[in-house]
Amino acid sequence: MDSDSPSPRSESQTDPLLRDPFDELCHDLSSLQDLASCGAWRSVIDKVSRARALSLLHKPHDHLTYLAFNALAFTKLRRFNEASAELDSMEDLDSAHYRYETYPKIYPNRVGSMVPFSLRWLHALIPIKLGQRQQGMDRLYRLLDFVREKIKDKENSNLSVSLGMWRKREVFVVNCVIGHHLSHKEFGACLSLMKELLSRDSSDPILISQLGYMQLQIGDLEGAKVSFMKVENEGKNHGSLSEVEYQNLVNRNKALVYMVGKDYVSAVREYEECIERDSTDVVAVNNKALSLMYLRDLSDSIKVLENALERVPTVALNETIVVNLCSMYELAYVNHSDIKRTLSSWIARVAPDDFDSTCTRT
């Protein structure tokens, strides 16, 4: 929930023993962050509603931060019209009302925008979710321009810590744009954006791997092999990855090439190496199960996914794994409806608020 310029913590000036308990919750934003991190999005909405009803938000950045949490919660719950209404309640994001220097008595010696970056991202995302794709894509590209302007400013100011944060945001926004282009098979735009990122950091193993995934999607197997080999050959540069993360990335890249070539036995071997290093590598878990399914070993493929859900539910419980598991149930069992209902009951007990329970198809 970082703003474009970090917001100071807001503290009550009254004696702690006289504070309203809601006031304590309101200004301790870590409570909202804790709820968000565990997927308790309905509780986030309730907390924001109570804070507003009790007029506990006094400073401009308080209102913006709580609005950001609220809009994000609505988005996570797929209540896009309500998220849009939150955003529509704001003025232009670059309005003077949302700048620190407009309130010198509240924020002495502070300048810049207090708008959380998450609000700028949601401002672009929500139109796409509401079927207004062109408006959303236009906003995403404007957000990318905004981020790149910030990067230039930080480079000129030699603010290395802040520069790193904005570079991560650039990659995040580019990946959002690429994702939407991919969903419409606009591969030329995707490759152009990724190569632009790589022109500034040609050795980042994650970016090079993403280029390889795109090449696979457009049928350029040889190009993907070249990209994946580059990741493996430049092993000394892990970028932001740990040694285990890097090695697993290399194995997953190899496995994808094997899967495209329908060599599922070799793919399973690569994924097993990943899982031995890191049992929470759910991409490897999911793809190992798929490879086993393609080998017509439904029993073992089901065991792989069930064991992952039992062992690391907070990591493995996502819609892709559940959809795949339910598909395997349908192929393997006559009484698959009963089995899926049991799975649905378990999911209802442990899943975060934003989990899409319809993925079980019960």
PDB file of N, CA, C and O in Angstrom, residues 170-208:
ATOM      1  N   GLU A 170       7.856  -1.142 -12.360  1.00  0.00           N
ATOM      2  CA  GLU A 170       7.860  -1.156 -13.827  1.00  0.00           C
ATOM      3  C   GLU A 170       7.657  -2.581 -14.338  1.00  0.00           C
ATOM      4  O   GLU A 170       6.835  -2.825 -15.233  1.00  0.00           O
ATOM      5  N   VAL A 171       8.398  -3.528 -13.770  1.00  0.00           N
ATOM      6  CA  VAL A 171       8.259  -4.924 -14.182  1.00  0.00           C
ATOM      7  C   VAL A 171       6.845  -5.421 -13.904  1.00  0.00           C
ATOM      8  O   VAL A 171       6.238  -6.130 -14.728  1.00  0.00           O
ATOM      9  N   PHE A 172       6.297  -5.046 -12.753  1.00  0.00           N
ATOM     10  CA  PHE A 172       4.939  -5.452 -12.391  1.00  0.00           C
ATOM     11  C   PHE A 172       3.924  -4.946 -13.409  1.00  0.00           C
ATOM     12  O   PHE A 172       3.072  -5.704 -13.895  1.00  0.00           O
ATOM     13  N   VAL A 173       4.009  -3.659 -13.756  1.00  0.00           N
ATOM     14  CA  VAL A 173       3.044  -3.084 -14.697  1.00  0.00           C
ATOM     15  C   VAL A 173       3.220  -3.694 -16.087  1.00  0.00           C
ATOM     16  O   VAL A 173       2.234  -4.027 -16.756  1.00  0.00           O
ATOM     17  N   VAL A 174       4.471  -3.866 -16.510  1.00  0.00           N
ATOM     18  CA  VAL A 174       4.709  -4.480 -17.820  1.00  0.00           C
ATOM     19  C   VAL A 174       4.109  -5.882 -17.861  1.00  0.00           C
ATOM     20  O   VAL A 174       3.478  -6.276 -18.851  1.00  0.00           O
ATOM     21  N   ASN A 175       4.278  -6.646 -16.777  1.00  0.00           N
ATOM     22  CA  ASN A 175       3.707  -7.991 -16.745  1.00  0.00           C
ATOM     23  C   ASN A 175       2.182  -7.958 -16.788  1.00  0.00           C
ATOM     24  O   ASN A 175       1.554  -8.836 -17.388  1.00  0.00           O
ATOM     25  N   CYS A 176       1.579  -6.949 -16.149  1.00  0.00           N
ATOM     26  CA  CYS A 176       0.117  -6.792 -16.230  1.00  0.00           C
ATOM     27  C   CYS A 176      -0.312  -6.537 -17.674  1.00  0.00           C
ATOM     28  O   CYS A 176      -1.260  -7.155 -18.178  1.00  0.00           O
ATOM     29  N   VAL A 177       0.402  -5.629 -18.339  1.00  0.00           N
ATOM     30  CA  VAL A 177       0.085  -5.300 -19.734  1.00  0.00           C
ATOM     31  C   VAL A 177       0.268  -6.528 -20.621  1.00  0.00           C
ATOM     32  O   VAL A 177      -0.588  -6.856 -21.455  1.00  0.00           O
ATOM     33  N   ILE A 178       1.373  -7.234 -20.418  1.00  0.00           N
ATOM     34  CA  ILE A 178       1.646  -8.434 -21.212  1.00  0.00           C
ATOM     35  C   ILE A 178       0.554  -9.480 -21.005  1.00  0.00           C
ATOM     36  O   ILE A 178       0.085 -10.113 -21.965  1.00  0.00           O
ATOM     37  N   GLY A 179       0.129  -9.654 -19.755  1.00  0.00           N
ATOM     38  CA  GLY A 179      -0.912 -10.629 -19.466  1.00  0.00           C
ATOM     39  C   GLY A 179      -2.190 -10.355 -20.238  1.00  0.00           C
ATOM     40  O   GLY A 179      -2.816 -11.279 -20.788  1.00  0.00           O
ATOM     41  N   HIS A 180      -2.575  -9.087 -20.312  1.00  0.00           N
ATOM     42  CA  HIS A 180      -3.805  -8.740 -21.033  1.00  0.00           C
ATOM     43  C   HIS A 180      -3.618  -8.878 -22.547  1.00  0.00           C
ATOM     44  O   HIS A 180      -4.537  -9.281 -23.256  1.00  0.00           O
ATOM     45  N   HIS A 181      -2.423  -8.557 -23.040  1.00  0.00           N
ATOM     46  CA  HIS A 181      -2.156  -8.766 -24.469  1.00  0.00           C
ATOM     47  C   HIS A 181      -2.160 -10.262 -24.806  1.00  0.00           C
ATOM     48  O   HIS A 181      -2.695 -10.674 -25.840  1.00  0.00           O
ATOM     49  N   LEU A 182      -1.563 -11.073 -23.915  1.00  0.00           N
ATOM     50  CA  LEU A 182      -1.530 -12.516 -24.156  1.00  0.00           C
ATOM     51  C   LEU A 182      -2.934 -13.104 -24.228  1.00  0.00           C
ATOM     52  O   LEU A 182      -3.207 -13.987 -25.045  1.00  0.00           O
ATOM     53  N   SER A 183      -3.823 -12.615 -23.363  1.00  0.00           N
ATOM     54  CA  SER A 183      -5.193 -13.151 -23.329  1.00  0.00           C
ATOM     55  C   SER A 183      -5.928 -12.891 -24.639  1.00  0.00           C
ATOM     56  O   SER A 183      -6.926 -13.555 -24.936  1.00  0.00           O
ATOM     57  N   HIS A 184      -5.436 -11.926 -25.429  1.00  0.00           N
ATOM     58  CA  HIS A 184      -6.035 -11.640 -26.735  1.00  0.00           C
ATOM     59  C   HIS A 184      -5.094 -12.030 -27.882  1.00  0.00           C
ATOM     60  O   HIS A 184      -5.273 -11.581 -29.015  1.00  0.00           O
ATOM     61  N   LYS A 185      -4.082 -12.860 -27.539  1.00  0.00           N
ATOM     62  CA  LYS A 185      -3.139 -13.376 -28.542  1.00  0.00           C
ATOM     63  C   LYS A 185      -2.425 -12.266 -29.321  1.00  0.00           C
ATOM     64  O   LYS A 185      -2.125 -12.416 -30.507  1.00  0.00           O
ATOM     65  N   GLU A 186      -2.157 -11.161 -28.631  1.00  0.00           N
ATOM     66  CA  GLU A 186      -1.432 -10.039 -29.249  1.00  0.00           C
ATOM     67  C   GLU A 186       0.061 -10.203 -28.950  1.00  0.00           C
ATOM     68  O   GLU A 186       0.659  -9.486 -28.149  1.00  0.00           O
ATOM     69  N   PHE A 187       0.667 -11.210 -29.603  1.00  0.00           N
ATOM     70  CA  PHE A 187       2.010 -11.640 -29.238  1.00  0.00           C
ATOM     71  C   PHE A 187       3.080 -10.612 -29.599  1.00  0.00           C
ATOM     72  O   PHE A 187       4.098 -10.501 -28.917  1.00  0.00           O
ATOM     73  N   GLY A 188       2.865  -9.869 -30.688  1.00  0.00           N
ATOM     74  CA  GLY A 188       3.863  -8.867 -31.081  1.00  0.00           C
ATOM     75  C   GLY A 188       4.074  -7.826 -29.999  1.00  0.00           C
ATOM     76  O   GLY A 188       5.219  -7.474 -29.676  1.00  0.00           O
ATOM     77  N   ALA A 189       2.975  -7.343 -29.417  1.00  0.00           N
ATOM     78  CA  ALA A 189       3.079  -6.345 -28.345  1.00  0.00           C
ATOM     79  C   ALA A 189       3.784  -6.937 -27.127  1.00  0.00           C
ATOM     80  O   ALA A 189       4.596  -6.262 -26.475  1.00  0.00           O
ATOM     81  N   CYS A 190       3.503  -8.206 -26.827  1.00  0.00           N
ATOM     82  CA  CYS A 190       4.127  -8.856 -25.670  1.00  0.00           C
ATOM     83  C   CYS A 190       5.635  -8.950 -25.842  1.00  0.00           C
ATOM     84  O   CYS A 190       6.406  -8.609 -24.933  1.00  0.00           O
ATOM     85  N   LEU A 191       6.068  -9.423 -27.009  1.00  0.00           N
ATOM     86  CA  LEU A 191       7.499  -9.575 -27.253  1.00  0.00           C
ATOM     87  C   LEU A 191       8.212  -8.225 -27.230  1.00  0.00           C
ATOM     88  O   LEU A 191       9.322  -8.101 -26.696  1.00  0.00           O
ATOM     89  N   SER A 192       7.566  -7.202 -27.771  1.00  0.00           N
ATOM     90  CA  SER A 192       8.165  -5.873 -27.784  1.00  0.00           C
ATOM     91  C   SER A 192       8.379  -5.352 -26.370  1.00  0.00           C
ATOM     92  O   SER A 192       9.457  -4.811 -26.044  1.00  0.00           O
ATOM     93  N   LEU A 193       7.375  -5.511 -25.515  1.00  0.00           N
ATOM     94  CA  LEU A 193       7.478  -5.038 -24.131  1.00  0.00           C
ATOM     95  C   LEU A 193       8.562  -5.792 -23.365  1.00  0.00           C
ATOM     96  O   LEU A 193       9.350  -5.201 -22.621  1.00  0.00           O
ATOM     97  N   MET A 194       8.606  -7.121 -23.542  1.00  0.00           N
ATOM     98  CA  MET A 194       9.588  -7.902 -22.807  1.00  0.00           C
ATOM     99  C   MET A 194      11.008  -7.592 -23.266  1.00  0.00           C
ATOM    100  O   MET A 194      11.934  -7.470 -22.451  1.00  0.00           O
ATOM    101  N   LYS A 195      11.194  -7.425 -24.570  1.00  0.00           N
ATOM    102  CA  LYS A 195      12.536  -7.110 -25.076  1.00  0.00           C
ATOM    103  C   LYS A 195      12.987  -5.723 -24.616  1.00  0.00           C
ATOM    104  O   LYS A 195      14.184  -5.487 -24.414  1.00  0.00           O
ATOM    105  N   GLU A 196      12.009  -4.829 -24.416  1.00  0.00           N
ATOM    106  CA  GLU A 196      12.351  -3.504 -23.903  1.00  0.00           C
ATOM    107  C   GLU A 196      12.887  -3.591 -22.481  1.00  0.00           C
ATOM    108  O   GLU A 196      13.863  -2.928 -22.114  1.00  0.00           O
ATOM    109  N   LEU A 197      12.249  -4.438 -21.660  1.00  0.00           N
ATOM    110  CA  LEU A 197      12.744  -4.654 -20.301  1.00  0.00           C
ATOM    111  C   LEU A 197      14.132  -5.300 -20.329  1.00  0.00           C
ATOM    112  O   LEU A 197      15.031  -4.913 -19.583  1.00  0.00           O
ATOM    113  N   LEU A 198      14.297  -6.283 -21.197  1.00  0.00           N
ATOM    114  CA  LEU A 198      15.569  -6.996 -21.257  1.00  0.00           C
ATOM    115  C   LEU A 198      16.697  -6.117 -21.789  1.00  0.00           C
ATOM    116  O   LEU A 198      17.866  -6.371 -21.511  1.00  0.00           O
ATOM    117  N   SER A 199      16.344  -5.081 -22.543  1.00  0.00           N
ATOM    118  CA  SER A 199      17.381  -4.181 -23.053  1.00  0.00           C
ATOM    119  C   SER A 199      18.074  -3.439 -21.918  1.00  0.00           C
ATOM    120  O   SER A 199      19.208  -2.980 -22.059  1.00  0.00           O
ATOM    121  N   ARG A 200      17.383  -3.335 -20.764  1.00  0.00           N
ATOM    122  CA  ARG A 200      17.976  -2.645 -19.613  1.00  0.00           C
ATOM    123  C   ARG A 200      18.571  -3.619 -18.598  1.00  0.00           C
ATOM    124  O   ARG A 200      19.380  -3.222 -17.759  1.00  0.00           O
ATOM    125  N   ASP A 201      18.128  -4.878 -18.646  1.00  0.00           N
ATOM    126  CA  ASP A 201      18.681  -5.891 -17.733  1.00  0.00           C
ATOM    127  C   ASP A 201      18.659  -7.224 -18.463  1.00  0.00           C
ATOM    128  O   ASP A 201      17.752  -8.031 -18.293  1.00  0.00           O
ATOM    129  N   SER A 202      19.674  -7.432 -19.290  1.00  0.00           N
ATOM    130  CA  SER A 202      19.677  -8.585 -20.204  1.00  0.00           C
ATOM    131  C   SER A 202      20.012  -9.901 -19.520  1.00  0.00           C
ATOM    132  O   SER A 202      19.978 -10.954 -20.163  1.00  0.00           O
ATOM    133  N   SER A 203      20.349  -9.873 -18.231  1.00  0.00           N
ATOM    134  CA  SER A 203      20.751 -11.101 -17.551  1.00  0.00           C
ATOM    135  C   SER A 203      19.772 -11.552 -16.473  1.00  0.00           C
ATOM    136  O   SER A 203      20.054 -12.519 -15.760  1.00  0.00           O
ATOM    137  N   ASP A 204      18.632 -10.876 -16.340  1.00  0.00           N
ATOM    138  CA  ASP A 204      17.656 -11.248 -15.311  1.00  0.00           C
ATOM    139  C   ASP A 204      17.034 -12.600 -15.683  1.00  0.00           C
ATOM    140  O   ASP A 204      16.335 -12.719 -16.699  1.00  0.00           O
ATOM    141  N   PRO A 205      17.244 -13.645 -14.867  1.00  0.00           N
ATOM    142  CA  PRO A 205      16.762 -14.982 -15.237  1.00  0.00           C
ATOM    143  C   PRO A 205      15.235 -15.082 -15.318  1.00  0.00           C
ATOM    144  O   PRO A 205      14.710 -15.860 -16.119  1.00  0.00           O
ATOM    145  N   ILE A 206      14.533 -14.292 -14.512  1.00  0.00           N
ATOM    146  CA  ILE A 206      13.075 -14.331 -14.549  1.00  0.00           C
ATOM    147  C   ILE A 206      12.560 -13.740 -15.852  1.00  0.00           C
ATOM    148  O   ILE A 206      11.697 -14.317 -16.526  1.00  0.00           O
ATOM    149  N   LEU A 207      13.103 -12.580 -16.244  1.00  0.00           N
ATOM    150  CA  LEU A 207      12.664 -11.939 -17.479  1.00  0.00           C
ATOM    151  C   LEU A 207      13.000 -12.799 -18.699  1.00  0.00           C
ATOM    152  O   LEU A 207      12.185 -12.935 -19.621  1.00  0.00           O
ATOM    153  N   ILE A 208      14.198 -13.386 -18.709  1.00  0.00           N
ATOM    154  CA  ILE A 208      14.592 -14.232 -19.843  1.00  0.00           C
ATOM    155  C   ILE A 208      13.674 -15.452 -19.926  1.00  0.00           C
ATOM    156  O   ILE A 208      13.251 -15.866 -21.013  1.00  0.00           O
TER     157      ILE A 208
END
